């Protein structure tokens, strides 16, 4: 019935409450199917969403949570969207990750970035150029299990990329952070986190000889514990990745 162009025009209004509702509506539509998502993206909605991320959200915290969730519907789906439409969201996602500690917002931002990583090495390079790597590594040592889980999955996906991309995360301090996770005495329900940390480390050791040696030099004192997981661990997932 022609609603999408109307919603897109309303995004330019000054009324924050109205814009919040429009963002929610567009997010619901984009989440309906990839074809609807692509229709919305083709209306050039992303350039209108970018400045909204930088407005003052103090009086509308739930609005910011909705905004972060909406971005996952634009970045994800199968098949993935045209990278030309969603690459401009990278600085927005970096901004949201740098200013927020809210679990739900961080989880949705990391999910959006995970979708973008699946677009291929060029998109990963664009993400890393924002200097987001340091913030991602910080998620691995934070107090939130939820943020740790999504950050670890995203980091593992990036480490599965090119050697240069792996080096970028190494330079940001990812190896010591991963080492702390694999050595933690986590309860059984969190062993999947340890498995993902081992998996991420294995992605590094599958890189260059220098990168593998960096893992060894950094974690050499922890290797007896890694060997113990292989020889005496009762979790097949952990043994496999170790």
PDB file of N, CA, C and O in Angstrom, residues 131-170:
ATOM      1  N   UNK A 131      38.943   0.687  14.181  1.00  0.00           N
ATOM      2  CA  UNK A 131      39.633   0.485  15.468  1.00  0.00           C
ATOM      3  C   UNK A 131      38.699  -0.120  16.513  1.00  0.00           C
ATOM      4  O   UNK A 131      38.814   0.160  17.720  1.00  0.00           O
ATOM      5  N   UNK A 132      37.773  -0.957  16.057  1.00  0.00           N
ATOM      6  CA  UNK A 132      36.824  -1.597  16.960  1.00  0.00           C
ATOM      7  C   UNK A 132      37.453  -2.768  17.699  1.00  0.00           C
ATOM      8  O   UNK A 132      36.917  -3.251  18.694  1.00  0.00           O
ATOM      9  N   UNK A 133      38.620  -3.222  17.234  1.00  0.00           N
ATOM     10  CA  UNK A 133      39.233  -4.436  17.781  1.00  0.00           C
ATOM     11  C   UNK A 133      39.481  -4.325  19.285  1.00  0.00           C
ATOM     12  O   UNK A 133      39.225  -5.267  20.044  1.00  0.00           O
ATOM     13  N   UNK A 134      39.975  -3.192  19.737  1.00  0.00           N
ATOM     14  CA  UNK A 134      40.272  -3.017  21.160  1.00  0.00           C
ATOM     15  C   UNK A 134      39.010  -3.155  22.002  1.00  0.00           C
ATOM     16  O   UNK A 134      39.017  -3.800  23.062  1.00  0.00           O
ATOM     17  N   UNK A 135      37.919  -2.574  21.539  1.00  0.00           N
ATOM     18  CA  UNK A 135      36.651  -2.678  22.281  1.00  0.00           C
ATOM     19  C   UNK A 135      36.154  -4.116  22.318  1.00  0.00           C
ATOM     20  O   UNK A 135      35.643  -4.586  23.346  1.00  0.00           O
ATOM     21  N   UNK A 136      36.327  -4.842  21.218  1.00  0.00           N
ATOM     22  CA  UNK A 136      35.898  -6.240  21.195  1.00  0.00           C
ATOM     23  C   UNK A 136      36.697  -7.071  22.186  1.00  0.00           C
ATOM     24  O   UNK A 136      36.144  -7.907  22.902  1.00  0.00           O
ATOM     25  N   UNK A 137      37.999  -6.837  22.240  1.00  0.00           N
ATOM     26  CA  UNK A 137      38.841  -7.587  23.171  1.00  0.00           C
ATOM     27  C   UNK A 137      38.436  -7.279  24.612  1.00  0.00           C
ATOM     28  O   UNK A 137      38.446  -8.173  25.470  1.00  0.00           O
ATOM     29  N   UNK A 138      38.050  -6.055  24.888  1.00  0.00           N
ATOM     30  CA  UNK A 138      37.620  -5.698  26.239  1.00  0.00           C
ATOM     31  C   UNK A 138      36.381  -6.482  26.662  1.00  0.00           C
ATOM     32  O   UNK A 138      36.186  -6.754  27.852  1.00  0.00           O
ATOM     33  N   UNK A 139      35.532  -6.843  25.691  1.00  0.00           N
ATOM     34  CA  UNK A 139      34.347  -7.629  26.029  1.00  0.00           C
ATOM     35  C   UNK A 139      34.720  -8.977  26.639  1.00  0.00           C
ATOM     36  O   UNK A 139      33.961  -9.536  27.428  1.00  0.00           O
ATOM     37  N   UNK A 140      35.900  -9.486  26.277  1.00  0.00           N
ATOM     38  CA  UNK A 140      36.315 -10.805  26.762  1.00  0.00           C
ATOM     39  C   UNK A 140      36.689 -10.795  28.229  1.00  0.00           C
ATOM     40  O   UNK A 140      36.742 -11.849  28.862  1.00  0.00           O
ATOM     41  N   UNK A 141      36.961  -9.624  28.775  1.00  0.00           N
ATOM     42  CA  UNK A 141      37.345  -9.543  30.184  1.00  0.00           C
ATOM     43  C   UNK A 141      36.309  -8.802  31.029  1.00  0.00           C
ATOM     44  O   UNK A 141      36.563  -8.482  32.183  1.00  0.00           O
ATOM     45  N   UNK A 142      35.148  -8.541  30.426  1.00  0.00           N
ATOM     46  CA  UNK A 142      34.114  -7.828  31.156  1.00  0.00           C
ATOM     47  C   UNK A 142      33.335  -8.744  32.085  1.00  0.00           C
ATOM     48  O   UNK A 142      33.472  -9.961  32.056  1.00  0.00           O
ATOM     49  N   UNK A 143      32.464  -8.144  32.907  1.00  0.00           N
ATOM     50  CA  UNK A 143      31.722  -8.933  33.895  1.00  0.00           C
ATOM     51  C   UNK A 143      30.494  -9.636  33.332  1.00  0.00           C
ATOM     52  O   UNK A 143      29.899 -10.466  34.017  1.00  0.00           O
ATOM     53  N   UNK A 144      30.108  -9.330  32.098  1.00  0.00           N
ATOM     54  CA  UNK A 144      28.859  -9.850  31.557  1.00  0.00           C
ATOM     55  C   UNK A 144      29.092 -11.111  30.724  1.00  0.00           C
ATOM     56  O   UNK A 144      29.823 -11.075  29.727  1.00  0.00           O
ATOM     57  N   UNK A 145      28.480 -12.214  31.125  1.00  0.00           N
ATOM     58  CA  UNK A 145      28.559 -13.460  30.364  1.00  0.00           C
ATOM     59  C   UNK A 145      27.926 -13.277  28.986  1.00  0.00           C
ATOM     60  O   UNK A 145      28.428 -13.790  27.987  1.00  0.00           O
ATOM     61  N   UNK A 146      26.815 -12.533  28.935  1.00  0.00           N
ATOM     62  CA  UNK A 146      26.123 -12.330  27.663  1.00  0.00           C
ATOM     63  C   UNK A 146      27.021 -11.617  26.660  1.00  0.00           C
ATOM     64  O   UNK A 146      27.115 -12.012  25.489  1.00  0.00           O
ATOM     65  N   UNK A 147      27.697 -10.558  27.110  1.00  0.00           N
ATOM     66  CA  UNK A 147      28.584  -9.835  26.216  1.00  0.00           C
ATOM     67  C   UNK A 147      29.801 -10.676  25.838  1.00  0.00           C
ATOM     68  O   UNK A 147      30.272 -10.629  24.698  1.00  0.00           O
ATOM     69  N   UNK A 148      30.300 -11.446  26.788  1.00  0.00           N
ATOM     70  CA  UNK A 148      31.436 -12.319  26.509  1.00  0.00           C
ATOM     71  C   UNK A 148      31.092 -13.325  25.419  1.00  0.00           C
ATOM     72  O   UNK A 148      31.889 -13.559  24.494  1.00  0.00           O
ATOM     73  N   UNK A 149      29.915 -13.916  25.488  1.00  0.00           N
ATOM     74  CA  UNK A 149      29.519 -14.925  24.512  1.00  0.00           C
ATOM     75  C   UNK A 149      29.470 -14.359  23.100  1.00  0.00           C
ATOM     76  O   UNK A 149      30.039 -14.932  22.162  1.00  0.00           O
ATOM     77  N   UNK A 150      28.768 -13.226  22.937  1.00  0.00           N
ATOM     78  CA  UNK A 150      28.624 -12.679  21.579  1.00  0.00           C
ATOM     79  C   UNK A 150      29.942 -12.097  21.081  1.00  0.00           C
ATOM     80  O   UNK A 150      30.274 -12.203  19.896  1.00  0.00           O
ATOM     81  N   UNK A 151      30.720 -11.490  21.983  1.00  0.00           N
ATOM     82  CA  UNK A 151      32.011 -10.947  21.580  1.00  0.00           C
ATOM     83  C   UNK A 151      32.969 -12.042  21.161  1.00  0.00           C
ATOM     84  O   UNK A 151      33.723 -11.888  20.180  1.00  0.00           O
ATOM     85  N   UNK A 152      32.941 -13.157  21.873  1.00  0.00           N
ATOM     86  CA  UNK A 152      33.830 -14.275  21.564  1.00  0.00           C
ATOM     87  C   UNK A 152      33.497 -14.888  20.210  1.00  0.00           C
ATOM     88  O   UNK A 152      34.389 -15.224  19.425  1.00  0.00           O
ATOM     89  N   UNK A 153      32.214 -15.045  19.920  1.00  0.00           N
ATOM     90  CA  UNK A 153      31.806 -15.599  18.635  1.00  0.00           C
ATOM     91  C   UNK A 153      32.241 -14.684  17.488  1.00  0.00           C
ATOM     92  O   UNK A 153      32.747 -15.143  16.453  1.00  0.00           O
ATOM     93  N   UNK A 154      32.057 -13.384  17.684  1.00  0.00           N
ATOM     94  CA  UNK A 154      32.446 -12.417  16.653  1.00  0.00           C
ATOM     95  C   UNK A 154      33.954 -12.431  16.436  1.00  0.00           C
ATOM     96  O   UNK A 154      34.441 -12.444  15.297  1.00  0.00           O
ATOM     97  N   UNK A 155      34.712 -12.447  17.531  1.00  0.00           N
ATOM     98  CA  UNK A 155      36.172 -12.471  17.427  1.00  0.00           C
ATOM     99  C   UNK A 155      36.639 -13.747  16.736  1.00  0.00           C
ATOM    100  O   UNK A 155      37.530 -13.720  15.881  1.00  0.00           O
ATOM    101  N   UNK A 156      36.029 -14.877  17.080  1.00  0.00           N
ATOM    102  CA  UNK A 156      36.405 -16.130  16.428  1.00  0.00           C
ATOM    103  C   UNK A 156      36.171 -16.093  14.932  1.00  0.00           C
ATOM    104  O   UNK A 156      36.989 -16.585  14.149  1.00  0.00           O
ATOM    105  N   UNK A 157      35.056 -15.474  14.529  1.00  0.00           N
ATOM    106  CA  UNK A 157      34.765 -15.356  13.097  1.00  0.00           C
ATOM    107  C   UNK A 157      35.798 -14.475  12.396  1.00  0.00           C
ATOM    108  O   UNK A 157      36.226 -14.776  11.280  1.00  0.00           O
ATOM    109  N   UNK A 158      36.200 -13.387  13.039  1.00  0.00           N
ATOM    110  CA  UNK A 158      37.205 -12.509  12.434  1.00  0.00           C
ATOM    111  C   UNK A 158      38.548 -13.227  12.340  1.00  0.00           C
ATOM    112  O   UNK A 158      39.265 -13.124  11.337  1.00  0.00           O
ATOM    113  N   UNK A 159      38.895 -13.985  13.393  1.00  0.00           N
ATOM    114  CA  UNK A 159      40.165 -14.720  13.396  1.00  0.00           C
ATOM    115  C   UNK A 159      40.194 -15.830  12.349  1.00  0.00           C
ATOM    116  O   UNK A 159      41.272 -16.320  12.010  1.00  0.00           O
ATOM    117  N   UNK A 160      39.035 -16.208  11.845  1.00  0.00           N
ATOM    118  CA  UNK A 160      38.980 -17.198  10.771  1.00  0.00           C
ATOM    119  C   UNK A 160      39.236 -16.569   9.402  1.00  0.00           C
ATOM    120  O   UNK A 160      39.214 -17.263   8.389  1.00  0.00           O
ATOM    121  N   UNK A 161      39.507 -15.272   9.381  1.00  0.00           N
ATOM    122  CA  UNK A 161      39.718 -14.559   8.135  1.00  0.00           C
ATOM    123  C   UNK A 161      41.171 -14.584   7.678  1.00  0.00           C
ATOM    124  O   UNK A 161      41.884 -15.572   7.874  1.00  0.00           O
ATOM    125  N   UNK A 162      41.628 -13.473   7.134  1.00  0.00           N
ATOM    126  CA  UNK A 162      42.977 -13.415   6.587  1.00  0.00           C
ATOM    127  C   UNK A 162      44.011 -13.292   7.693  1.00  0.00           C
ATOM    128  O   UNK A 162      43.694 -12.953   8.835  1.00  0.00           O
ATOM    129  N   UNK A 163      45.272 -13.535   7.340  1.00  0.00           N
ATOM    130  CA  UNK A 163      46.349 -13.431   8.332  1.00  0.00           C
ATOM    131  C   UNK A 163      46.495 -11.996   8.826  1.00  0.00           C
ATOM    132  O   UNK A 163      46.798 -11.763  10.005  1.00  0.00           O
ATOM    133  N   UNK A 164      46.268 -11.026   7.942  1.00  0.00           N
ATOM    134  CA  UNK A 164      46.362  -9.620   8.349  1.00  0.00           C
ATOM    135  C   UNK A 164      45.262  -9.270   9.350  1.00  0.00           C
ATOM    136  O   UNK A 164      45.495  -8.525  10.316  1.00  0.00           O
ATOM    137  N   UNK A 165      44.067  -9.793   9.131  1.00  0.00           N
ATOM    138  CA  UNK A 165      42.963  -9.539  10.060  1.00  0.00           C
ATOM    139  C   UNK A 165      43.234 -10.193  11.408  1.00  0.00           C
ATOM    140  O   UNK A 165      42.970  -9.602  12.464  1.00  0.00           O
ATOM    141  N   UNK A 166      43.786 -11.406  11.373  1.00  0.00           N
ATOM    142  CA  UNK A 166      44.179 -12.067  12.616  1.00  0.00           C
ATOM    143  C   UNK A 166      45.210 -11.240  13.363  1.00  0.00           C
ATOM    144  O   UNK A 166      45.117 -11.063  14.591  1.00  0.00           O
ATOM    145  N   UNK A 167      46.196 -10.721  12.643  1.00  0.00           N
ATOM    146  CA  UNK A 167      47.244  -9.922  13.269  1.00  0.00           C
ATOM    147  C   UNK A 167      46.675  -8.677  13.924  1.00  0.00           C
ATOM    148  O   UNK A 167      47.153  -8.239  14.975  1.00  0.00           O
ATOM    149  N   UNK A 168      45.645  -8.111  13.308  1.00  0.00           N
ATOM    150  CA  UNK A 168      45.010  -6.912  13.862  1.00  0.00           C
ATOM    151  C   UNK A 168      44.477  -7.196  15.267  1.00  0.00           C
ATOM    152  O   UNK A 168      44.654  -6.386  16.188  1.00  0.00           O
ATOM    153  N   UNK A 169      43.843  -8.352  15.447  1.00  0.00           N
ATOM    154  CA  UNK A 169      43.321  -8.705  16.766  1.00  0.00           C
ATOM    155  C   UNK A 169      44.434  -9.109  17.720  1.00  0.00           C
ATOM    156  O   UNK A 169      44.353  -8.843  18.926  1.00  0.00           O
ATOM    157  N   UNK A 170      45.494  -9.739  17.194  1.00  0.00           N
ATOM    158  CA  UNK A 170      46.639 -10.054  18.046  1.00  0.00           C
ATOM    159  C   UNK A 170      47.228  -8.769  18.621  1.00  0.00           C
ATOM    160  O   UNK A 170      47.522  -8.674  19.815  1.00  0.00           O
TER     161      UNK A 170
END
